[in-house]
């Protein structure tokens, strides 16, 4: 079963892949080498695939002019996929001045709407058990 974040945006910005990747790389403690994953830039969505041993997909879809959805099965335990799932979510929120929320179990606090920076900081603090240096 997949999990998702919905981002309600403050602007109607259409995100470009290069700016999404750059924003992710600018997040503190972000340590994924993009050569480790496959990235798809499709007309309707962006896709990220983390190959074995994790075998996870992450999709970014623009739902309307005011919202995006980020979907994945990357829950705790899969270090690269989990970090990528949260980094993509946070970068989209940052780029759109949006607020991210997950009511389906992707994040532990379903009642709070997070800015991209807030969510990334909480991810780094709450999920410190993921060894960023080993990714």
Tab-separated table of N, CA, C and O in Angstrom:
chain	number	residue	atom	x	y	z
A	1	UNK	N	0.839	-1.179	0.000
A	1	UNK	CA	0.000	0.000	0.000
A	1	UNK	C	0.880	1.237	0.000
A	1	UNK	O	1.830	1.336	0.751
A	2	UNK	N	0.567	2.172	-0.835
A	2	UNK	CA	1.327	3.406	-0.928
A	2	UNK	C	0.895	4.429	0.102
A	2	UNK	O	-0.156	4.328	0.721
A	3	UNK	N	1.726	5.402	0.272
A	3	UNK	CA	1.448	6.534	1.147
A	3	UNK	C	1.654	7.800	0.339
A	3	UNK	O	2.354	7.809	-0.675
A	4	UNK	N	1.088	8.897	0.815
A	4	UNK	CA	1.198	10.128	0.032
A	4	UNK	C	1.211	11.369	0.908
A	4	UNK	O	0.768	11.342	2.052
A	5	UNK	N	1.735	12.415	0.336
A	5	UNK	CA	1.638	13.762	0.877
A	5	UNK	C	0.856	14.588	-0.135
A	5	UNK	O	1.046	14.438	-1.346
A	6	UNK	N	0.008	15.444	0.358
A	6	UNK	CA	-0.668	16.433	-0.475
A	6	UNK	C	-0.041	17.779	-0.126
A	6	UNK	O	0.159	18.095	1.044
A	7	UNK	N	0.261	18.547	-1.146
A	7	UNK	CA	0.810	19.884	-0.925
A	7	UNK	C	-0.180	20.885	-1.494
A	7	UNK	O	-0.490	20.863	-2.681
A	8	UNK	N	-0.679	21.727	-0.613
A	8	UNK	CA	-1.557	22.813	-1.032
A	8	UNK	C	-0.673	24.037	-1.246
A	8	UNK	O	0.032	24.452	-0.333
A	9	UNK	N	-0.720	24.570	-2.431
A	9	UNK	CA	0.234	25.607	-2.802
A	9	UNK	C	-0.345	27.003	-2.666
A	9	UNK	O	-1.555	27.197	-2.669
A	10	UNK	N	0.561	27.951	-2.568
A	10	UNK	CA	0.197	29.362	-2.491
A	10	UNK	C	0.348	30.053	-3.837
A	10	UNK	O	0.022	31.210	-3.967
A	11	UNK	N	0.873	29.338	-4.807
A	11	UNK	CA	1.001	29.912	-6.142
A	11	UNK	C	0.752	28.820	-7.171
A	11	UNK	O	0.659	27.658	-6.841
A	12	UNK	N	0.651	29.188	-8.406
A	12	UNK	CA	0.338	28.235	-9.464
A	12	UNK	C	1.574	27.829	-10.257
A	12	UNK	O	1.483	27.467	-11.423
A	13	UNK	N	2.697	27.862	-9.612
A	13	UNK	CA	3.974	27.556	-10.253
A	13	UNK	C	3.993	26.125	-10.790
A	13	UNK	O	3.633	25.181	-10.090
A	14	UNK	N	4.422	25.986	-12.019
A	14	UNK	CA	4.695	24.673	-12.592
A	14	UNK	C	6.163	24.358	-12.325
A	14	UNK	O	7.052	25.099	-12.748
A	15	UNK	N	6.399	23.306	-11.613
A	15	UNK	CA	7.761	22.937	-11.223
A	15	UNK	C	8.491	22.294	-12.393
A	15	UNK	O	7.932	21.462	-13.107
A	16	UNK	N	9.744	22.672	-12.563
A	16	UNK	CA	10.624	22.072	-13.559
A	16	UNK	C	11.554	21.084	-12.845
A	16	UNK	O	11.949	21.310	-11.695
A	17	UNK	N	11.896	20.006	-13.513
A	17	UNK	CA	12.710	18.969	-12.893
A	17	UNK	C	14.046	19.500	-12.384
A	17	UNK	O	14.451	19.174	-11.269
A	18	UNK	N	14.731	20.332	-13.170
A	18	UNK	CA	16.037	20.821	-12.746
A	18	UNK	C	15.958	21.635	-11.460
A	18	UNK	O	16.808	21.513	-10.577
A	19	UNK	N	14.918	22.447	-11.298
A	19	UNK	CA	14.801	23.232	-10.065
A	19	UNK	C	14.386	22.341	-8.887
A	19	UNK	O	14.785	22.594	-7.751
A	20	UNK	N	13.625	21.298	-9.143
A	20	UNK	CA	13.272	20.349	-8.085
A	20	UNK	C	14.521	19.647	-7.564
A	20	UNK	O	14.755	19.578	-6.354
A	21	UNK	N	15.352	19.165	-8.485
A	21	UNK	CA	16.590	18.483	-8.085
A	21	UNK	C	17.534	19.428	-7.348
A	21	UNK	O	18.140	19.051	-6.339
A	22	UNK	N	17.661	20.660	-7.819
A	22	UNK	CA	18.535	21.638	-7.159
A	22	UNK	C	18.036	21.968	-5.757
A	22	UNK	O	18.831	22.056	-4.813
A	23	UNK	N	16.741	22.123	-5.598
A	23	UNK	CA	16.174	22.426	-4.275
A	23	UNK	C	16.411	21.269	-3.320
A	23	UNK	O	16.763	21.480	-2.152
A	24	UNK	N	16.283	20.037	-3.809
A	24	UNK	CA	16.553	18.880	-2.959
A	24	UNK	C	18.019	18.864	-2.525
A	24	UNK	O	18.320	18.627	-1.358
A	25	UNK	N	18.920	19.137	-3.452
A	25	UNK	CA	20.346	19.131	-3.122
A	25	UNK	C	20.710	20.217	-2.119
A	25	UNK	O	21.693	20.077	-1.394
A	26	UNK	N	19.921	21.274	-2.056
A	26	UNK	CA	20.190	22.363	-1.116
A	26	UNK	C	19.664	22.092	0.290
A	26	UNK	O	19.944	22.865	1.207
A	27	UNK	N	18.910	21.019	0.478
A	27	UNK	CA	18.410	20.687	1.813
A	27	UNK	C	19.569	20.226	2.696
A	27	UNK	O	20.395	19.414	2.253
A	28	UNK	N	19.639	20.713	3.940
A	28	UNK	CA	20.714	20.263	4.840
A	28	UNK	C	20.667	18.748	5.032
A	28	UNK	O	19.590	18.166	5.156
A	29	UNK	N	21.796	18.118	5.022
A	29	UNK	CA	21.965	16.680	5.240
A	29	UNK	C	21.420	15.811	4.109
A	29	UNK	O	21.381	14.590	4.235
A	30	UNK	N	21.008	16.400	3.000
A	30	UNK	CA	20.579	15.596	1.851
A	30	UNK	C	21.818	14.956	1.257
A	30	UNK	O	22.801	15.635	0.968
A	31	UNK	N	21.785	13.641	1.053
A	31	UNK	CA	23.021	12.973	0.655
A	31	UNK	C	22.836	11.931	-0.443
A	31	UNK	O	23.656	11.044	-0.586
A	32	UNK	N	21.788	12.030	-1.227
A	32	UNK	CA	21.568	11.046	-2.278
A	32	UNK	C	22.308	11.466	-3.550
A	32	UNK	O	22.223	12.605	-3.978
A	33	UNK	N	22.996	10.521	-4.118
A	33	UNK	CA	23.643	10.714	-5.408
A	33	UNK	C	22.600	10.380	-6.469
A	33	UNK	O	22.114	9.251	-6.531
A	34	UNK	N	22.242	11.337	-7.304
A	34	UNK	CA	21.190	11.111	-8.291
A	34	UNK	C	21.566	10.037	-9.317
A	34	UNK	O	20.704	9.536	-10.025
A	35	UNK	N	22.831	9.667	-9.387
A	35	UNK	CA	23.226	8.569	-10.264
A	35	UNK	C	22.754	7.218	-9.737
A	35	UNK	O	22.766	6.230	-10.466
A	36	UNK	N	22.313	7.165	-8.468
A	36	UNK	CA	21.830	5.934	-7.860
A	36	UNK	C	20.370	5.649	-8.199
A	36	UNK	O	19.882	4.568	-7.899
A	37	UNK	N	19.690	6.607	-8.772
A	37	UNK	CA	18.259	6.457	-9.023
A	37	UNK	C	17.939	6.778	-10.481
A	37	UNK	O	18.721	7.420	-11.165
A	38	UNK	N	16.787	6.304	-10.922
A	38	UNK	CA	16.300	6.655	-12.257
A	38	UNK	C	15.261	7.758	-12.101
A	38	UNK	O	14.414	7.696	-11.211
A	39	UNK	N	15.342	8.762	-12.965
A	39	UNK	CA	14.439	9.902	-12.888
A	39	UNK	C	13.701	10.023	-14.211
A	39	UNK	O	14.314	9.977	-15.277
A	40	UNK	N	12.370	10.163	-14.124
A	40	UNK	CA	11.523	10.286	-15.303
A	40	UNK	C	10.838	11.642	-15.290
A	40	UNK	O	10.229	12.019	-14.296
A	41	UNK	N	10.944	12.358	-16.372
A	41	UNK	CA	10.280	13.657	-16.514
A	41	UNK	C	9.199	13.487	-17.578
A	41	UNK	O	9.459	13.578	-18.772
A	42	UNK	N	7.997	13.173	-17.120
A	42	UNK	CA	6.865	12.957	-18.018
A	42	UNK	C	6.002	14.201	-18.049
A	42	UNK	O	6.123	15.085	-17.208
A	43	UNK	N	5.128	14.268	-18.994
A	43	UNK	CA	4.281	15.446	-19.134
A	43	UNK	C	3.370	15.651	-17.919
A	43	UNK	O	3.170	16.759	-17.451
A	44	UNK	N	2.829	14.560	-17.394
A	44	UNK	CA	1.859	14.662	-16.299
A	44	UNK	C	2.465	14.480	-14.909
A	44	UNK	O	1.811	14.770	-13.916
A	45	UNK	N	3.711	13.994	-14.825
A	45	UNK	CA	4.308	13.731	-13.513
A	45	UNK	C	5.825	13.598	-13.628
A	45	UNK	O	6.371	13.443	-14.705
A	46	UNK	N	6.476	13.651	-12.450
A	46	UNK	CA	7.883	13.280	-12.330
A	46	UNK	C	7.904	11.931	-11.632
A	46	UNK	O	7.106	11.691	-10.719
A	47	UNK	N	8.811	11.082	-12.013
A	47	UNK	CA	8.952	9.794	-11.348
A	47	UNK	C	10.388	9.560	-10.935
A	47	UNK	O	11.322	9.975	-11.630
A	48	UNK	N	10.555	8.921	-9.805
A	48	UNK	CA	11.870	8.547	-9.297
A	48	UNK	C	11.812	7.058	-8.974
A	48	UNK	O	10.862	6.599	-8.349
A	49	UNK	N	12.820	6.328	-9.391
A	49	UNK	CA	12.867	4.902	-9.105
A	49	UNK	C	14.185	4.579	-8.429
A	49	UNK	O	15.261	4.875	-8.965
A	50	UNK	N	14.093	3.991	-7.243
A	50	UNK	CA	15.275	3.544	-6.509
A	50	UNK	C	15.397	2.042	-6.758
A	50	UNK	O	14.517	1.278	-6.353
A	51	UNK	N	16.448	1.598	-7.477
A	51	UNK	CA	16.573	0.176	-7.806
A	51	UNK	C	16.918	-0.687	-6.591
A	51	UNK	O	16.966	-0.200	-5.470
A	52	UNK	N	17.170	-1.927	-6.867
A	52	UNK	CA	17.444	-2.898	-5.808
A	52	UNK	C	18.510	-2.392	-4.854
A	52	UNK	O	19.405	-1.686	-5.268
A	53	UNK	N	18.426	-2.724	-3.589
A	53	UNK	CA	17.483	-3.687	-3.024
A	53	UNK	C	16.125	-3.083	-2.650
A	53	UNK	O	15.233	-3.807	-2.227
A	54	UNK	N	15.951	-1.767	-2.793
A	54	UNK	CA	14.728	-1.135	-2.304
A	54	UNK	C	13.550	-1.249	-3.264
A	54	UNK	O	12.423	-1.433	-2.841
A	55	UNK	N	13.790	-1.081	-4.558
A	55	UNK	CA	12.729	-1.196	-5.565
A	55	UNK	C	11.504	-0.335	-5.263
A	55	UNK	O	10.387	-0.818	-5.205
A	56	UNK	N	11.729	0.946	-5.075
A	56	UNK	CA	10.624	1.860	-4.777
A	56	UNK	C	10.490	2.939	-5.834
A	56	UNK	O	11.479	3.418	-6.378
A	57	UNK	N	9.255	3.317	-6.075
A	57	UNK	CA	8.928	4.434	-6.958
A	57	UNK	C	8.388	5.592	-6.140
A	57	UNK	O	7.700	5.377	-5.138
A	58	UNK	N	8.666	6.784	-6.593
A	58	UNK	CA	8.105	7.995	-6.005
A	58	UNK	C	7.579	8.818	-7.169
A	58	UNK	O	8.285	9.029	-8.149
A	59	UNK	N	6.333	9.260	-7.061
A	59	UNK	CA	5.706	10.020	-8.130
A	59	UNK	C	5.277	11.387	-7.623
A	59	UNK	O	4.731	11.510	-6.535
A	60	UNK	N	5.501	12.401	-8.445
A	60	UNK	CA	5.062	13.767	-8.164
A	60	UNK	C	4.044	14.114	-9.242
A	60	UNK	O	4.380	14.131	-10.426
A	61	UNK	N	2.811	14.394	-8.828
A	61	UNK	CA	1.744	14.709	-9.771
A	61	UNK	C	1.104	16.031	-9.405
A	61	UNK	O	0.770	16.261	-8.232
A	62	UNK	N	0.932	16.886	-10.381
A	62	UNK	CA	0.204	18.140	-10.159
A	62	UNK	C	-1.273	17.820	-10.309
A	62	UNK	O	-1.734	17.443	-11.379
A	63	UNK	N	-2.020	17.952	-9.222
A	63	UNK	CA	-3.444	17.618	-9.241
A	63	UNK	C	-4.278	18.733	-9.847
A	63	UNK	O	-5.131	18.506	-10.687
A	64	UNK	N	-4.059	19.936	-9.370
A	64	UNK	CA	-4.767	21.113	-9.865
A	64	UNK	C	-3.767	22.257	-9.847
A	64	UNK	O	-2.616	22.083	-9.467
A	65	UNK	N	-4.214	23.440	-10.182
A	65	UNK	CA	-3.305	24.578	-10.134
A	65	UNK	C	-2.926	24.928	-8.701
A	65	UNK	O	-2.014	25.703	-8.485
A	66	UNK	N	-3.578	24.349	-7.738
A	66	UNK	CA	-3.288	24.665	-6.342
A	66	UNK	C	-2.832	23.498	-5.489
A	66	UNK	O	-2.779	23.616	-4.269
A	67	UNK	N	-2.485	22.355	-6.099
A	67	UNK	CA	-2.035	21.240	-5.271
A	67	UNK	C	-1.197	20.226	-6.052
A	67	UNK	O	-1.341	20.078	-7.262
A	68	UNK	N	-0.328	19.565	-5.310
A	68	UNK	CA	0.492	18.479	-5.822
A	68	UNK	C	0.318	17.274	-4.915
A	68	UNK	O	0.016	17.423	-3.721
A	69	UNK	N	0.527	16.080	-5.461
A	69	UNK	CA	0.536	14.865	-4.657
A	69	UNK	C	1.861	14.155	-4.893
A	69	UNK	O	2.303	14.012	-6.042
A	70	UNK	N	2.484	13.704	-3.789
A	70	UNK	CA	3.701	12.910	-3.861
A	70	UNK	C	3.348	11.550	-3.279
A	70	UNK	O	2.906	11.446	-2.143
A	71	UNK	N	3.529	10.502	-4.074
A	71	UNK	CA	3.148	9.151	-3.669
A	71	UNK	C	4.357	8.240	-3.631
A	71	UNK	O	5.249	8.362	-4.472
A	72	UNK	N	4.340	7.298	-2.673
A	72	UNK	CA	5.419	6.328	-2.572
A	72	UNK	C	5.021	5.203	-1.639
A	72	UNK	O	4.028	5.297	-0.912
A	73	UNK	N	5.829	4.176	-1.651
A	73	UNK	CA	5.738	3.115	-0.658
A	73	UNK	C	6.953	3.163	0.258
A	73	UNK	O	7.236	2.218	0.966
A	74	UNK	N	7.664	4.248	0.216
A	74	UNK	CA	8.911	4.383	0.968
A	74	UNK	C	8.617	4.763	2.418
A	74	UNK	O	8.558	5.926	2.767
A	75	UNK	N	8.416	3.764	3.221
A	75	UNK	CA	8.196	3.990	4.642
A	75	UNK	C	9.502	3.754	5.376
A	75	UNK	O	10.539	3.546	4.776
A	76	UNK	N	9.462	3.775	6.680
A	76	UNK	CA	10.690	3.630	7.454
A	76	UNK	C	11.423	2.346	7.091
A	76	UNK	O	10.819	1.330	6.817
A	77	UNK	N	12.735	2.415	7.116
A	77	UNK	CA	13.543	1.236	6.891
A	77	UNK	C	14.282	1.228	5.569
A	77	UNK	O	15.294	0.573	5.439
A	78	UNK	N	13.769	1.918	4.578
A	78	UNK	CA	14.435	1.993	3.290
A	78	UNK	C	15.108	3.356	3.189
A	78	UNK	O	14.484	4.324	2.781
A	79	UNK	N	16.366	3.423	3.537
A	79	UNK	CA	17.054	4.695	3.747
A	79	UNK	C	17.021	5.629	2.548
A	79	UNK	O	16.634	6.790	2.688
A	80	UNK	N	17.407	5.166	1.372
A	80	UNK	CA	17.454	6.056	0.215
A	80	UNK	C	16.045	6.465	-0.190
A	80	UNK	O	15.760	7.640	-0.396
A	81	UNK	N	15.139	5.503	-0.290
A	81	UNK	CA	13.772	5.799	-0.716
A	81	UNK	C	13.069	6.738	0.250
A	81	UNK	O	12.371	7.663	-0.167
A	82	UNK	N	13.240	6.519	1.526
A	82	UNK	CA	12.568	7.361	2.524
A	82	UNK	C	13.100	8.792	2.463
A	82	UNK	O	12.335	9.748	2.472
A	83	UNK	N	14.422	8.938	2.404
A	83	UNK	CA	15.000	10.268	2.321
A	83	UNK	C	14.543	10.971	1.037
A	83	UNK	O	14.187	12.147	1.057
A	84	UNK	N	14.512	10.241	-0.063
A	84	UNK	CA	14.089	10.814	-1.333
A	84	UNK	C	12.616	11.220	-1.284
A	84	UNK	O	12.249	12.301	-1.751
A	85	UNK	N	11.764	10.389	-0.717
A	85	UNK	CA	10.332	10.684	-0.583
A	85	UNK	C	10.119	11.988	0.171
A	85	UNK	O	9.371	12.870	-0.259
A	86	UNK	N	10.797	12.154	1.289
A	86	UNK	CA	10.646	13.382	2.075
A	86	UNK	C	11.308	14.565	1.389
A	86	UNK	O	10.771	15.673	1.406
A	87	UNK	N	12.448	14.356	0.745
A	87	UNK	CA	13.135	15.463	0.064
A	87	UNK	C	12.301	15.987	-1.102
A	87	UNK	O	12.192	17.202	-1.288
A	88	UNK	N	11.707	15.088	-1.878
A	88	UNK	CA	10.846	15.512	-2.980
A	88	UNK	C	9.669	16.308	-2.437
A	88	UNK	O	9.338	17.383	-2.941
A	89	UNK	N	9.031	15.802	-1.396
A	89	UNK	CA	7.885	16.488	-0.782
A	89	UNK	C	8.278	17.879	-0.308
A	89	UNK	O	7.595	18.866	-0.603
A	90	UNK	N	9.377	17.961	0.416
A	90	UNK	CA	9.822	19.249	0.951
A	90	UNK	C	10.208	20.217	-0.157
A	90	UNK	O	9.871	21.410	-0.086
A	91	UNK	N	10.882	19.733	-1.186
A	91	UNK	CA	11.287	20.599	-2.292
A	91	UNK	C	10.081	21.153	-3.040
A	91	UNK	O	10.054	22.336	-3.387
A	92	UNK	N	9.066	20.335	-3.264
A	92	UNK	CA	7.850	20.825	-3.928
A	92	UNK	C	7.188	21.891	-3.068
A	92	UNK	O	6.777	22.944	-3.563
A	93	UNK	N	7.111	21.652	-1.759
A	93	UNK	CA	6.515	22.644	-0.854
A	93	UNK	C	7.315	23.948	-0.865
A	93	UNK	O	6.735	25.036	-0.894
A	94	UNK	N	8.621	23.844	-0.867
A	94	UNK	CA	9.467	25.044	-0.897
A	94	UNK	C	9.261	25.814	-2.200
A	94	UNK	O	9.087	27.031	-2.194
A	95	UNK	N	9.284	25.109	-3.308
A	95	UNK	CA	9.176	25.765	-4.619
A	95	UNK	C	7.815	26.425	-4.861
A	95	UNK	O	7.714	27.375	-5.627
A	96	UNK	N	6.777	25.917	-4.216
A	96	UNK	CA	5.429	26.440	-4.442
A	96	UNK	C	4.913	27.282	-3.282
A	96	UNK	O	3.756	27.699	-3.307
A	97	UNK	N	5.742	27.500	-2.271
A	97	UNK	CA	5.295	28.160	-1.039
A	97	UNK	C	4.080	27.439	-0.457
A	97	UNK	O	3.159	28.051	0.079
A	98	UNK	N	4.096	26.116	-0.577
A	98	UNK	CA	2.960	25.305	-0.150
A	98	UNK	C	3.133	24.706	1.229
A	98	UNK	O	4.180	24.831	1.868
A	99	UNK	N	2.091	24.013	1.657
A	99	UNK	CA	2.065	23.307	2.932
A	99	UNK	C	1.789	21.837	2.667
A	99	UNK	O	0.860	21.483	1.934
A	100	UNK	N	2.606	20.965	3.270
A	100	UNK	CA	2.497	19.520	3.074
A	100	UNK	C	1.785	18.877	4.256
A	100	UNK	O	1.962	19.276	5.400
A	101	UNK	N	0.982	17.869	3.928
A	101	UNK	CA	0.230	17.139	4.938
A	101	UNK	C	0.029	15.712	4.451
A	101	UNK	O	-0.116	15.479	3.255
A	102	UNK	N	0.019	14.766	5.391
A	102	UNK	CA	-0.303	13.385	5.053
A	102	UNK	C	-1.269	12.834	6.086
A	102	UNK	O	-0.947	12.748	7.264
A	103	UNK	N	-2.432	12.461	5.625
A	103	UNK	CA	-3.433	11.871	6.519
A	103	UNK	C	-3.507	10.362	6.331
A	103	UNK	O	-4.366	9.717	6.913
A	104	UNK	N	-2.613	9.783	5.520
A	104	UNK	CA	-2.699	8.344	5.260
A	104	UNK	C	-1.513	7.549	5.817
A	104	UNK	O	-1.262	6.440	5.411
A	105	UNK	N	-0.769	8.136	6.729
A	105	UNK	CA	0.288	7.398	7.392
A	105	UNK	C	1.691	7.626	6.872
A	105	UNK	O	2.629	7.002	7.349
A	106	UNK	N	1.884	8.517	5.914
A	106	UNK	CA	3.232	8.793	5.432
A	106	UNK	C	4.036	9.580	6.463
A	106	UNK	O	5.260	9.553	6.459
A	107	UNK	N	3.330	10.286	7.345
A	107	UNK	CA	3.995	11.069	8.384
A	107	UNK	C	3.228	10.903	9.678
A	107	UNK	O	2.012	10.715	9.677
A	108	UNK	N	3.918	11.013	10.802
A	108	UNK	CA	3.336	10.710	12.102
A	108	UNK	C	2.328	11.738	12.602
A	108	UNK	O	1.551	11.443	13.495
A	109	UNK	N	2.318	12.940	12.052
A	109	UNK	CA	1.420	13.988	12.541
A	109	UNK	C	0.441	14.385	11.429
A	109	UNK	O	0.702	15.316	10.669
A	110	UNK	N	-0.703	13.688	11.334
A	110	UNK	CA	-1.635	13.951	10.227
A	110	UNK	C	-2.418	15.257	10.363
A	110	UNK	O	-3.071	15.677	9.417
A	111	UNK	N	-2.346	15.902	11.522
A	111	UNK	CA	-3.133	17.117	11.749
A	111	UNK	C	-2.378	18.408	11.450
A	111	UNK	O	-2.963	19.478	11.491
A	112	UNK	N	-1.100	18.293	11.157
A	112	UNK	CA	-0.306	19.497	10.937
A	112	UNK	C	0.018	19.682	9.463
A	112	UNK	O	0.299	18.724	8.750
A	113	UNK	N	-0.014	20.923	9.016
A	113	UNK	CA	0.421	21.283	7.672
A	113	UNK	C	1.793	21.934	7.801
A	113	UNK	O	1.953	22.904	8.514
A	114	UNK	N	2.780	21.372	7.116
A	114	UNK	CA	4.173	21.775	7.250
A	114	UNK	C	4.651	22.570	6.044
A	114	UNK	O	4.356	22.204	4.904
A	115	UNK	N	5.463	23.585	6.306
A	115	UNK	CA	6.223	24.175	5.202
A	115	UNK	C	7.282	23.140	4.827
A	115	UNK	O	7.572	22.222	5.595
A	116	UNK	N	7.876	23.291	3.661
A	116	UNK	CA	8.912	22.349	3.249
A	116	UNK	C	10.083	22.320	4.207
A	116	UNK	O	10.610	21.260	4.548
A	117	UNK	N	10.498	23.488	4.671
A	117	UNK	CA	11.620	23.568	5.595
A	117	UNK	C	11.284	22.923	6.940
A	117	UNK	O	12.105	22.202	7.510
A	118	UNK	N	10.080	23.166	7.447
A	118	UNK	CA	9.663	22.567	8.727
A	118	UNK	C	9.644	21.041	8.650
A	118	UNK	O	10.128	20.362	9.559
A	119	UNK	N	9.083	20.514	7.580
A	119	UNK	CA	8.987	19.065	7.431
A	119	UNK	C	10.375	18.439	7.320
A	119	UNK	O	10.659	17.419	7.940
A	120	UNK	N	11.270	19.072	6.554
A	120	UNK	CA	12.619	18.526	6.411
A	120	UNK	C	13.359	18.543	7.750
A	120	UNK	O	14.028	17.577	8.111
A	121	UNK	N	13.240	19.638	8.496
A	121	UNK	CA	13.897	19.711	9.807
A	121	UNK	C	13.366	18.631	10.741
A	121	UNK	O	14.133	17.972	11.443
A	122	UNK	N	12.054	18.428	10.744
A	122	UNK	CA	11.474	17.393	11.606
A	122	UNK	C	11.909	16.005	11.141
A	122	UNK	O	12.196	15.137	11.958
A	123	UNK	N	11.972	15.791	9.846
A	123	UNK	CA	12.452	14.510	9.321
A	123	UNK	C	13.876	14.233	9.805
A	123	UNK	O	14.176	13.142	10.279
A	124	UNK	N	14.755	15.214	9.701
A	124	UNK	CA	16.146	15.030	10.140
A	124	UNK	C	16.231	14.756	11.637
A	124	UNK	O	17.077	13.975	12.077
A	125	UNK	N	15.353	15.352	12.424
A	125	UNK	CA	15.370	15.138	13.874
A	125	UNK	C	14.679	13.838	14.268
A	125	UNK	O	15.202	13.069	15.062
A	126	UNK	N	13.502	13.590	13.726
A	126	UNK	CA	12.692	12.431	14.112
A	126	UNK	C	13.238	11.118	13.569
A	126	UNK	O	13.087	10.089	14.194
A	127	UNK	N	13.814	11.147	12.393
A	127	UNK	CA	14.264	9.916	11.776
A	127	UNK	C	15.786	9.864	11.712
A	127	UNK	O	16.364	9.381	10.751
A	128	UNK	N	16.407	10.375	12.755
A	128	UNK	CA	17.873	10.405	12.834
A	128	UNK	C	18.445	8.990	12.785
A	128	UNK	O	19.598	8.791	12.471
A	129	UNK	N	17.625	7.984	13.055
A	129	UNK	CA	18.112	6.599	13.023
A	129	UNK	C	18.597	6.209	11.630
A	129	UNK	O	19.365	5.293	11.478
A	130	UNK	N	18.117	6.919	10.583
A	130	UNK	CA	18.640	6.688	9.247
A	130	UNK	C	20.034	7.307	9.193
A	130	UNK	O	20.191	8.486	9.465
A	131	UNK	N	20.997	6.549	8.875
A	131	UNK	CA	22.359	7.049	8.822
A	131	UNK	C	22.604	7.725	7.474
A	131	UNK	O	22.852	7.066	6.480
A	132	UNK	N	22.514	9.046	7.459
A	132	UNK	CA	22.715	9.786	6.217
A	132	UNK	C	24.110	9.554	5.657
A	132	UNK	O	24.307	9.539	4.466
A	133	UNK	N	25.076	9.352	6.516
A	133	UNK	CA	26.443	9.184	6.042
A	133	UNK	C	26.649	7.845	5.343
A	133	UNK	O	27.606	7.677	4.607
A	134	UNK	N	25.766	6.890	5.554
A	134	UNK	CA	25.937	5.582	4.931
A	134	UNK	C	25.187	5.434	3.620
A	134	UNK	O	25.249	4.411	2.977
A	135	UNK	N	24.458	6.467	3.225
A	135	UNK	CA	23.667	6.377	2.000
A	135	UNK	C	24.548	6.649	0.803
A	135	UNK	O	25.307	7.551	0.781
